[in-house]
Each structure stands twice: as structure tokens, then as C-alpha cells.
Amino acid sequence: MSALIDVILPVFLVIGFGYIVAWKGLFSETAVEGLMRFAQNFAVPVLLARSIARLDLDASYDLGLMVSFYAGALISFAIGATLARGVLRRTGPDAVAIGFACLFSNSLLLGVPITERAYGHDALAGNFAIISVHSPFLYTIGIVAMEWVRSKGTGAGLSRVGLNALIGVLRTPLVIGILTGFAIQAGQHLTGMALPAPVWSAMDMIAGAALPAALFGLGGVLVRYRPEGDGRAIAMVTGLSLLLHPAIAYGLGHFVFDLGTPALRSATLTAAMAPGVNAYLFANMYGAAKRVAASSVLVATALSILSVWVWLAILP
């Protein structure tokens, strides 16, 4: 019970506060848009750049950690897209968008604060190692799959599909923040000179605002999503995201790769997060399965209060 009260509840209280004030009209939709634009386009990329620039690459990048997390993500994507197409009889683009919702866990806005509250700031190295390739890799998978499905019958080749995917990935602010972090680290390594202290201090200030602003804004964004219809698709996305993905990550990390405790915690908890708002943004970008993606974000985020509690009890 202490994990629920001390670790999970504060994070969801911030989300709930944002939800209530937006629902009651005390924080307008325009204000929510502005806050999320600040968080997603500026503050969170700065947080990523700062964290990755300070990451010990040799110590943090564990092959077992990466395979444990991303094998679960890819299996969830494949099952979600296949069932959406073959069982739920959705169109090809809809199936990809639904699969993407199963693929893209909220690794940053939920995974980082919950891991930090449960195990402390020093436990986040594995989280940021996963996050450093999360958006680039998963957006590439989603965009390539979507462009391939949409290009059927148009004569577009794989090179065109790949180019569209690359352009789409490189334009995302999160990827720009990640690449900036790697660039800072490479520059410091090559020149032997660190960034000036005032620059680090400014980055710390902006990064400190990233998660509270993003969590509060996430609550405001969720107000507009209503779990209407598509019940089977929403249940499937929720089950794959909250149960299958972390189960695969835990099983591989514990029984196959024998990960150390910090890495096992990072892989499992990050995998246990609900689909992120990016799942809806991806669906909205292509106009496919928008209601399923939006409703899945809302329903899975609410249910993750209980599922994360269970995973915290299972983890060492």
C-alpha cells in the first residue's frame, strides 16, 4: 500500500489536478495547448539533452536491458496490429495506428517520475538509456509501417517510404533533444571542455519544469478524450500495454539476461507504462484510429495506477 500512496499517487494527483481544472473550465483548452507545447517542444527536449549529455554510456547501455524492453514493445506492436486487422477488421492504416498505441509506452512523462519516486534519481540511468532511442526507433517503426501500408497500390518504393520515415522522425522535438544530448557529450569528449556552468544551470532550470508541466498538461489533454465505442480495441491496447509488454520485459530481463536490480526495474517499469499521448498524435497525424488511440491513452493511464502498483510489488 505504501508504494501506491508514496510513489504512484503523487504523480497521478498532478495529472488529476490538471484534468479537474481543465474539466471545470479554470484552465482553457488554449492554455493547455500552450503548456503542452512548452513541455513537449522545449522543456522535455532540454531535459533529454541534459540527461543524455550526462549519461555514462558505457555503464548505462546494456544489451540485455534494451532487448528486454524493445522485444516486448515490438511483440505488442505485432500482436496489436495483427489482431486489429484480422480479428477487428480494421483498415490497414487503422491497424498500424492501433499497433503503435500498443508499442509506444509513456516512458518519459510517467516512467521517469514513478521510477524516481520509487527508487531515487540514481535509478534513472536505465530509463534514460531506453528513452534515448525510444522515440527515434519506435517512430521509425510506426512511420515505416504506416507509409508502407498507405503506399500499397501507389507504386511508391521502399526508398521513398524510408525517406518519409527519416524526415518524420528527425522533425520531432524529442529526437532533436536526444541528438543534442549526444552532440554535447561528443563535443565535451573531443575537446575536453565542458559546457559553461551558466548553460548547465539554465538547462537545469528548464528541465526542472518539464515533468510537472507535462504531467499537469497531460491531465488537461485527457479531458477531451472520451472512451466511446471501440471497446474491444481499447481493451486489447490496454492489456498489451499494461500486462504483456512488462511481462515480456521482466521475463527476459530476469530469466534470460539476469539483469541487475536497477536495470530490471528500469526495463519493467518503463514497459508497464500506459500508451503516451504520442500514440494519439501519431494516429491524428495519419487520420487513423484516432478514437481508439485517444481512449486507450485515457483508459490505460487510469488503470495503470493499479497495474504499476502490482509491478512495484513484484520487482525486487
C-alpha positions as a LaTeX table, in Angstrom:
\begin{tabular}{lrrr}
\hline
Residue & $x$ (\AA) & $y$ (\AA) & $z$ (\AA) \\
\hline
Met1 & 0.00 & 0.00 & 0.00 \\
Ser2 & 2.90 & 2.37 & 0.72 \\
Ala3 & 4.04 & 2.15 & $-2.92$ \\
Leu4 & 0.59 & 3.23 & $-4.07$ \\
Ile5 & 0.46 & 6.18 & $-1.67$ \\
Asp6 & 4.07 & 7.36 & $-1.71$ \\
Val7 & 5.17 & 6.60 & $-5.27$ \\
Ile8 & 2.22 & 6.39 & $-7.65$ \\
Leu9 & $-0.40$ & 8.65 & $-6.11$ \\
Pro10 & 1.59 & 11.94 & $-6.22$ \\
Val11 & 2.22 & 11.53 & $-9.96$ \\
Phe12 & $-1.44$ & 10.86 & $-10.70$ \\
Leu13 & $-2.58$ & 13.63 & $-8.36$ \\
Val14 & $-0.70$ & 16.11 & $-10.58$ \\
Ile15 & $-2.37$ & 14.59 & $-13.66$ \\
Gly16 & $-5.73$ & 14.64 & $-11.88$ \\
Phe17 & $-5.29$ & 18.27 & $-10.86$ \\
Gly18 & $-4.71$ & 19.22 & $-14.48$ \\
Tyr19 & $-7.72$ & 17.14 & $-15.52$ \\
Ile20 & $-10.05$ & 18.78 & $-12.97$ \\
Val21 & $-9.10$ & 22.39 & $-13.64$ \\
Ala22 & $-9.42$ & 21.84 & $-17.41$ \\
Trp23 & $-12.72$ & 19.98 & $-16.98$ \\
Lys24 & $-14.13$ & 22.80 & $-14.84$ \\
Gly25 & $-13.01$ & 25.43 & $-17.35$ \\
Leu26 & $-10.48$ & 27.02 & $-14.97$ \\
Phe27 & $-7.70$ & 26.26 & $-17.46$ \\
Ser28 & $-8.75$ & 26.82 & $-21.06$ \\
Glu29 & $-8.04$ & 24.49 & $-23.95$ \\
Thr30 & $-5.78$ & 27.18 & $-25.41$ \\
Ala31 & $-3.83$ & 27.31 & $-22.15$ \\
Val32 & $-3.48$ & 23.51 & $-22.15$ \\
Glu33 & $-2.20$ & 23.62 & $-25.73$ \\
Gly34 & 0.32 & 26.31 & $-24.79$ \\
Leu35 & 1.53 & 24.41 & $-21.73$ \\
Met36 & 1.92 & 21.16 & $-23.65$ \\
Arg37 & 3.70 & 22.98 & $-26.48$ \\
Phe38 & 6.17 & 24.39 & $-23.93$ \\
Ala39 & 6.61 & 20.99 & $-22.27$ \\
Gln40 & 6.88 & 18.79 & $-25.36$ \\
Asn41 & 8.69 & 21.17 & $-27.73$ \\
Phe42 & 11.09 & 22.85 & $-25.31$ \\
Ala43 & 11.25 & 21.72 & $-21.67$ \\
Val44 & 11.21 & 17.93 & $-22.22$ \\
Pro45 & 13.78 & 18.10 & $-25.07$ \\
Val46 & 16.05 & 20.14 & $-22.78$ \\
Leu47 & 15.54 & 17.52 & $-20.03$ \\
Leu48 & 16.51 & 14.79 & $-22.50$ \\
Ala49 & 19.51 & 16.72 & $-23.79$ \\
Arg50 & 20.78 & 17.38 & $-20.26$ \\
Ser51 & 20.22 & 13.81 & $-19.06$ \\
Ile52 & 21.81 & 12.13 & $-22.08$ \\
Ala53 & 24.75 & 14.56 & $-22.07$ \\
Arg54 & 25.49 & 13.42 & $-18.50$ \\
Leu55 & 24.78 & 9.73 & $-19.11$ \\
Asp56 & 27.60 & 7.23 & $-18.61$ \\
Leu57 & 27.17 & 5.49 & $-21.95$ \\
Asp58 & 29.41 & 2.52 & $-21.16$ \\
Ala59 & 27.64 & 1.77 & $-17.90$ \\
Ser60 & 24.07 & 2.54 & $-18.99$ \\
Tyr61 & 23.76 & 0.83 & $-22.38$ \\
Asp62 & 23.18 & $-2.82$ & $-21.50$ \\
Leu63 & 22.19 & $-5.07$ & $-24.42$ \\
Gly64 & 20.01 & $-7.18$ & $-22.14$ \\
Leu65 & 18.19 & $-4.09$ & $-20.91$ \\
Met66 & 17.47 & $-2.92$ & $-24.45$ \\
Val67 & 16.40 & $-6.31$ & $-25.78$ \\
Ser68 & 14.17 & $-6.95$ & $-22.76$ \\
Phe69 & 12.28 & $-3.68$ & $-23.24$ \\
Tyr70 & 12.16 & $-3.44$ & $-27.03$ \\
Ala71 & 11.35 & $-7.11$ & $-27.67$ \\
Gly72 & 8.22 & $-6.62$ & $-25.57$ \\
Ala73 & 7.38 & $-3.40$ & $-27.42$ \\
Leu74 & 7.77 & $-4.97$ & $-30.88$ \\
Ile75 & 5.82 & $-8.11$ & $-29.95$ \\
Ser76 & 3.00 & $-5.95$ & $-28.58$ \\
Phe77 & 3.01 & $-3.90$ & $-31.80$ \\
Ala78 & 2.88 & $-7.02$ & $-33.97$ \\
Ile79 & 0.07 & $-8.63$ & $-31.96$ \\
Gly80 & $-1.93$ & $-5.40$ & $-31.74$ \\
Ala81 & $-1.69$ & $-4.62$ & $-35.46$ \\
Thr82 & $-2.38$ & $-8.23$ & $-36.48$ \\
Leu83 & $-5.45$ & $-8.58$ & $-34.25$ \\
Ala84 & $-6.76$ & $-5.17$ & $-35.29$ \\
Arg85 & $-6.52$ & $-6.17$ & $-38.95$ \\
Gly86 & $-7.51$ & $-9.83$ & $-38.79$ \\
Val87 & $-9.96$ & $-10.01$ & $-35.88$ \\
Leu88 & $-11.35$ & $-6.49$ & $-35.51$ \\
Arg89 & $-11.42$ & $-6.00$ & $-39.30$ \\
Arg90 & $-9.89$ & $-2.52$ & $-39.22$ \\
Thr91 & $-8.26$ & $-0.94$ & $-42.27$ \\
Gly92 & $-4.50$ & $-1.20$ & $-42.78$ \\
Pro93 & $-3.76$ & 2.35 & $-41.54$ \\
Asp94 & $-6.09$ & 1.82 & $-38.54$ \\
Ala95 & $-4.31$ & $-1.43$ & $-37.68$ \\
Val96 & $-0.91$ & 0.28 & $-37.75$ \\
Ala97 & $-2.17$ & 3.15 & $-35.58$ \\
Ile98 & $-3.65$ & 0.71 & $-33.06$ \\
Gly99 & $-0.43$ & $-1.29$ & $-33.08$ \\
Phe100 & 1.53 & 1.91 & $-32.47$ \\
Ala101 & $-0.59$ & 2.59 & $-29.37$ \\
Cys102 & 0.50 & $-0.84$ & $-28.09$ \\
Leu103 & 4.11 & $-0.04$ & $-29.00$ \\
Phe104 & 4.65 & 3.46 & $-27.59$ \\
Ser105 & 4.62 & 3.43 & $-23.78$ \\
Asn106 & 4.73 & 6.68 & $-21.81$ \\
Ser107 & 8.37 & 6.13 & $-20.90$ \\
Leu108 & 9.17 & 9.74 & $-20.07$ \\
Leu109 & 6.18 & 11.51 & $-18.52$ \\
Leu110 & 5.12 & 8.54 & $-16.39$ \\
Gly111 & 8.08 & 6.13 & $-16.37$ \\
Val112 & 10.68 & 8.63 & $-15.16$ \\
Pro113 & 8.74 & 10.22 & $-12.26$ \\
Ile114 & 7.43 & 6.87 & $-10.99$ \\
Thr115 & 10.87 & 5.22 & $-11.14$ \\
Glu116 & 12.45 & 8.25 & $-9.49$ \\
Arg117 & 9.89 & 8.33 & $-6.68$ \\
Ala118 & 10.21 & 4.58 & $-6.12$ \\
Tyr119 & 13.98 & 4.18 & $-6.26$ \\
Gly120 & 15.59 & 7.62 & $-6.36$ \\
His121 & 17.24 & 9.77 & $-9.02$ \\
Asp122 & 20.27 & 7.48 & $-9.31$ \\
Ala123 & 17.99 & 4.68 & $-10.56$ \\
Leu124 & 17.15 & 6.56 & $-13.77$ \\
Ala125 & 20.22 & 5.66 & $-15.85$ \\
Gly126 & 18.46 & 2.65 & $-17.38$ \\
Asn127 & 15.33 & 4.71 & $-18.04$ \\
Phe128 & 17.25 & 7.35 & $-19.97$ \\
Ala129 & 19.21 & 4.70 & $-21.88$ \\
Ile130 & 15.86 & 3.30 & $-23.07$ \\
Ile131 & 14.45 & 6.77 & $-23.74$ \\
Ser132 & 17.50 & 7.82 & $-25.77$ \\
Val133 & 16.42 & 5.51 & $-28.59$ \\
His134 & 12.70 & 5.26 & $-27.74$ \\
Ser135 & 11.25 & 8.00 & $-29.94$ \\
Pro136 & 13.68 & 7.62 & $-32.88$ \\
Phe137 & 13.34 & 3.83 & $-33.03$ \\
Leu138 & 9.62 & 3.48 & $-32.39$ \\
Tyr139 & 8.60 & 6.40 & $-34.58$ \\
Thr140 & 10.69 & 4.86 & $-37.35$ \\
Ile141 & 8.87 & 1.54 & $-36.92$ \\
Gly142 & 5.47 & 3.24 & $-36.89$ \\
Ile143 & 6.12 & 5.60 & $-39.79$ \\
Val144 & 7.70 & 2.91 & $-41.99$ \\
Ala145 & 4.77 & 0.56 & $-41.32$ \\
Met146 & 2.21 & 3.29 & $-41.98$ \\
Glu147 & 3.93 & 4.57 & $-45.14$ \\
Trp148 & 4.24 & 1.00 & $-46.42$ \\
Val149 & 0.55 & 0.29 & $-45.83$ \\
Arg150 & $-0.50$ & 3.59 & $-47.36$ \\
Ser151 & 1.80 & 3.14 & $-50.37$ \\
Lys152 & 0.27 & $-0.18$ & $-51.42$ \\
Gly153 & $-1.08$ & 0.20 & $-54.92$ \\
Thr154 & 0.57 & 3.59 & $-55.44$ \\
Gly155 & 3.86 & 2.29 & $-56.80$ \\
Ala156 & 5.94 & 4.04 & $-54.13$ \\
Gly157 & 9.19 & 2.16 & $-53.46$ \\
Leu158 & 10.90 & 1.32 & $-50.20$ \\
Ser159 & 13.37 & 4.18 & $-50.68$ \\
Arg160 & 10.51 & 6.69 & $-50.70$ \\
Val161 & 8.94 & 5.08 & $-47.66$ \\
Gly162 & 12.27 & 5.16 & $-45.84$ \\
Leu163 & 12.86 & 8.81 & $-46.74$ \\
Asn164 & 9.43 & 9.81 & $-45.45$ \\
Ala165 & 10.11 & 7.92 & $-42.22$ \\
Leu166 & 13.51 & 9.54 & $-41.72$ \\
Ile167 & 12.18 & 13.06 & $-42.32$ \\
Gly168 & 9.26 & 12.44 & $-39.97$ \\
Val169 & 11.50 & 11.16 & $-37.17$ \\
Leu170 & 14.12 & 13.90 & $-37.41$ \\
Arg171 & 11.46 & 16.61 & $-37.18$ \\
Thr172 & 10.18 & 15.52 & $-33.75$ \\
Pro173 & 11.35 & 17.75 & $-30.85$ \\
Leu174 & 12.10 & 14.76 & $-28.60$ \\
Val175 & 14.51 & 13.33 & $-31.17$ \\
Ile176 & 16.14 & 16.74 & $-31.58$ \\
Gly177 & 16.64 & 16.88 & $-27.80$ \\
Ile178 & 18.13 & 13.38 & $-27.76$ \\
Leu179 & 20.53 & 14.16 & $-30.61$ \\
Thr180 & 21.53 & 17.40 & $-28.90$ \\
Gly181 & 22.43 & 15.46 & $-25.76$ \\
Phe182 & 24.64 & 13.09 & $-27.73$ \\
Ala183 & 26.22 & 16.07 & $-29.53$ \\
Ile184 & 27.03 & 17.79 & $-26.21$ \\
Gln185 & 28.59 & 14.62 & $-24.85$ \\
Ala186 & 30.62 & 14.05 & $-28.03$ \\
Gly187 & 31.80 & 17.68 & $-28.05$ \\
Gln188 & 32.92 & 17.51 & $-24.44$ \\
His189 & 34.74 & 14.25 & $-25.09$ \\
Leu190 & 36.54 & 15.54 & $-28.19$ \\
Thr191 & 37.51 & 18.96 & $-26.83$ \\
Gly192 & 37.91 & 18.10 & $-23.17$ \\
Met193 & 35.86 & 21.21 & $-22.36$ \\
Ala194 & 32.55 & 21.17 & $-20.51$ \\
Leu195 & 29.67 & 23.50 & $-21.24$ \\
Pro196 & 29.89 & 26.73 & $-19.21$ \\
Ala197 & 28.27 & 26.48 & $-15.77$ \\
Pro198 & 25.59 & 29.11 & $-16.58$ \\
Val199 & 24.44 & 26.99 & $-19.54$ \\
Trp200 & 24.10 & 23.91 & $-17.34$ \\
Ser201 & 22.25 & 25.98 & $-14.72$ \\
Ala202 & 19.82 & 27.30 & $-17.32$ \\
Met203 & 19.24 & 23.77 & $-18.63$ \\
Asp204 & 18.64 & 22.55 & $-15.07$ \\
Met205 & 16.01 & 25.25 & $-14.54$ \\
Ile206 & 14.12 & 24.42 & $-17.72$ \\
Ala207 & 14.45 & 20.67 & $-17.16$ \\
Gly208 & 13.11 & 21.05 & $-13.63$ \\
Ala209 & 9.87 & 22.43 & $-15.04$ \\
Ala210 & 9.49 & 19.72 & $-17.69$ \\
Leu211 & 7.84 & 16.85 & $-15.84$ \\
Pro212 & 5.48 & 18.86 & $-13.58$ \\
Ala213 & 4.32 & 20.95 & $-16.55$ \\
Ala214 & 3.95 & 17.90 & $-18.78$ \\
Leu215 & 2.03 & 15.87 & $-16.16$ \\
Phe216 & $-0.31$ & 18.78 & $-15.41$ \\
Gly217 & $-0.80$ & 19.40 & $-19.13$ \\
Leu218 & $-1.39$ & 15.68 & $-19.73$ \\
Gly219 & $-4.33$ & 15.86 & $-17.33$ \\
Gly220 & $-5.74$ & 18.79 & $-19.30$ \\
Val221 & $-5.29$ & 16.95 & $-22.59$ \\
Leu222 & $-7.08$ & 13.84 & $-21.31$ \\
Val223 & $-10.28$ & 15.85 & $-20.71$ \\
Arg224 & $-11.04$ & 15.88 & $-24.42$ \\
Tyr225 & $-10.74$ & 12.11 & $-24.81$ \\
Arg226 & $-13.86$ & 10.06 & $-24.23$ \\
Pro227 & $-13.83$ & 6.23 & $-24.13$ \\
Glu228 & $-16.70$ & 5.88 & $-26.60$ \\
Gly229 & $-17.16$ & 2.75 & $-28.70$ \\
Asp230 & $-14.33$ & 0.54 & $-29.96$ \\
Gly231 & $-14.38$ & $-1.27$ & $-26.62$ \\
Arg232 & $-12.61$ & $-4.40$ & $-27.86$ \\
Ala233 & $-9.80$ & $-2.42$ & $-29.47$ \\
Ile234 & $-9.33$ & $-0.26$ & $-26.36$ \\
Ala235 & $-9.28$ & $-3.34$ & $-24.10$ \\
Met236 & $-6.71$ & $-5.00$ & $-26.36$ \\
Val237 & $-4.40$ & $-1.98$ & $-26.36$ \\
Thr238 & $-4.72$ & $-1.63$ & $-22.59$ \\
Gly239 & $-3.98$ & $-5.31$ & $-21.95$ \\
Leu240 & $-0.97$ & $-5.44$ & $-24.26$ \\
Ser241 & 0.45 & $-2.20$ & $-22.85$ \\
Leu242 & $-0.06$ & $-2.79$ & $-19.13$ \\
Leu243 & 0.32 & $-6.58$ & $-18.93$ \\
Leu244 & 2.07 & $-8.23$ & $-21.89$ \\
His245 & 4.81 & $-5.67$ & $-22.53$ \\
Pro246 & 6.08 & $-5.50$ & $-18.91$ \\
Ala247 & 5.68 & $-9.30$ & $-18.53$ \\
Ile248 & 7.97 & $-9.86$ & $-21.52$ \\
Ala249 & 10.45 & $-7.25$ & $-20.27$ \\
Tyr250 & 10.51 & $-8.78$ & $-16.79$ \\
Gly251 & 10.71 & $-12.36$ & $-18.07$ \\
Leu252 & 13.60 & $-11.65$ & $-20.46$ \\
Gly253 & 15.41 & $-9.38$ & $-18.02$ \\
His254 & 15.12 & $-11.74$ & $-15.06$ \\
Phe255 & 15.29 & $-15.23$ & $-16.57$ \\
Val256 & 17.25 & $-14.75$ & $-19.81$ \\
Phe257 & 19.65 & $-11.84$ & $-19.31$ \\
Asp258 & 19.88 & $-11.93$ & $-15.49$ \\
Leu259 & 19.83 & $-8.15$ & $-15.33$ \\
Gly260 & 20.97 & $-6.37$ & $-12.21$ \\
Thr261 & 18.24 & $-4.95$ & $-10.00$ \\
Pro262 & 18.42 & $-1.33$ & $-11.29$ \\
Ala263 & 18.28 & $-2.40$ & $-14.95$ \\
Leu264 & 15.44 & $-4.86$ & $-14.30$ \\
Arg265 & 13.45 & $-2.13$ & $-12.55$ \\
Ser266 & 14.01 & 0.34 & $-15.40$ \\
Ala267 & 13.07 & $-2.15$ & $-18.13$ \\
Thr268 & 9.95 & $-3.45$ & $-16.39$ \\
Leu269 & 8.56 & $-0.17$ & $-15.08$ \\
Thr270 & 9.15 & 1.65 & $-18.37$ \\
Ala271 & 7.39 & $-1.19$ & $-20.19$ \\
Ala272 & 4.50 & $-1.07$ & $-17.71$ \\
Met273 & 3.51 & 2.49 & $-18.57$ \\
Ala274 & 0.29 & 3.31 & $-20.40$ \\
Pro275 & 0.42 & 4.48 & $-24.03$ \\
Gly276 & 1.74 & 8.03 & $-24.25$ \\
Val277 & $-0.01$ & 10.98 & $-25.85$ \\
Asn278 & 2.32 & 10.37 & $-28.81$ \\
Ala279 & 0.12 & 7.38 & $-29.63$ \\
Tyr280 & $-2.76$ & 9.79 & $-30.26$ \\
Leu281 & $-0.52$ & 12.30 & $-32.05$ \\
Phe282 & 0.61 & 9.53 & $-34.41$ \\
Ala283 & $-2.97$ & 8.46 & $-35.08$ \\
Asn284 & $-4.03$ & 12.07 & $-35.57$ \\
Met285 & $-1.14$ & 12.72 & $-37.95$ \\
Tyr286 & $-2.43$ & 9.98 & $-40.27$ \\
Gly287 & $-6.15$ & 10.33 & $-39.50$ \\
Ala288 & $-6.36$ & 6.66 & $-38.49$ \\
Ala289 & $-7.99$ & 5.08 & $-35.40$ \\
Lys290 & $-7.93$ & 8.41 & $-33.57$ \\
Arg291 & $-10.74$ & 7.49 & $-31.16$ \\
Val292 & $-9.12$ & 4.17 & $-30.25$ \\
Ala293 & $-5.75$ & 5.83 & $-29.61$ \\
Ala294 & $-7.23$ & 8.70 & $-27.59$ \\
Ser295 & $-9.48$ & 6.47 & $-25.50$ \\
Ser296 & $-6.68$ & 3.96 & $-24.92$ \\
Val297 & $-4.44$ & 6.70 & $-23.55$ \\
Leu298 & $-7.17$ & 7.75 & $-21.11$ \\
Val299 & $-8.31$ & 4.27 & $-20.00$ \\
Ala300 & $-4.83$ & 2.75 & $-19.73$ \\
Thr301 & $-3.48$ & 5.78 & $-17.85$ \\
Ala302 & $-6.25$ & 5.42 & $-15.27$ \\
Leu303 & $-5.82$ & 1.64 & $-14.93$ \\
Ser304 & $-2.03$ & 1.92 & $-14.71$ \\
Ile305 & $-2.44$ & 3.23 & $-11.16$ \\
Leu306 & $-3.25$ & $-0.36$ & $-10.16$ \\
Ser307 & $-1.06$ & $-2.23$ & $-12.64$ \\
Val308 & 2.06 & $-0.25$ & $-11.73$ \\
Trp309 & 1.34 & $-0.94$ & $-8.07$ \\
Val310 & 1.41 & $-4.67$ & $-8.87$ \\
Trp311 & 4.69 & $-4.40$ & $-10.77$ \\
Leu312 & 6.28 & $-2.42$ & $-7.95$ \\
Ala313 & 5.31 & $-5.26$ & $-5.60$ \\
Ile314 & 6.81 & $-7.88$ & $-7.95$ \\
Leu315 & 10.10 & $-6.05$ & $-8.58$ \\
Pro316 & 12.97 & $-6.51$ & $-6.12$ \\
\hline
\end{tabular}
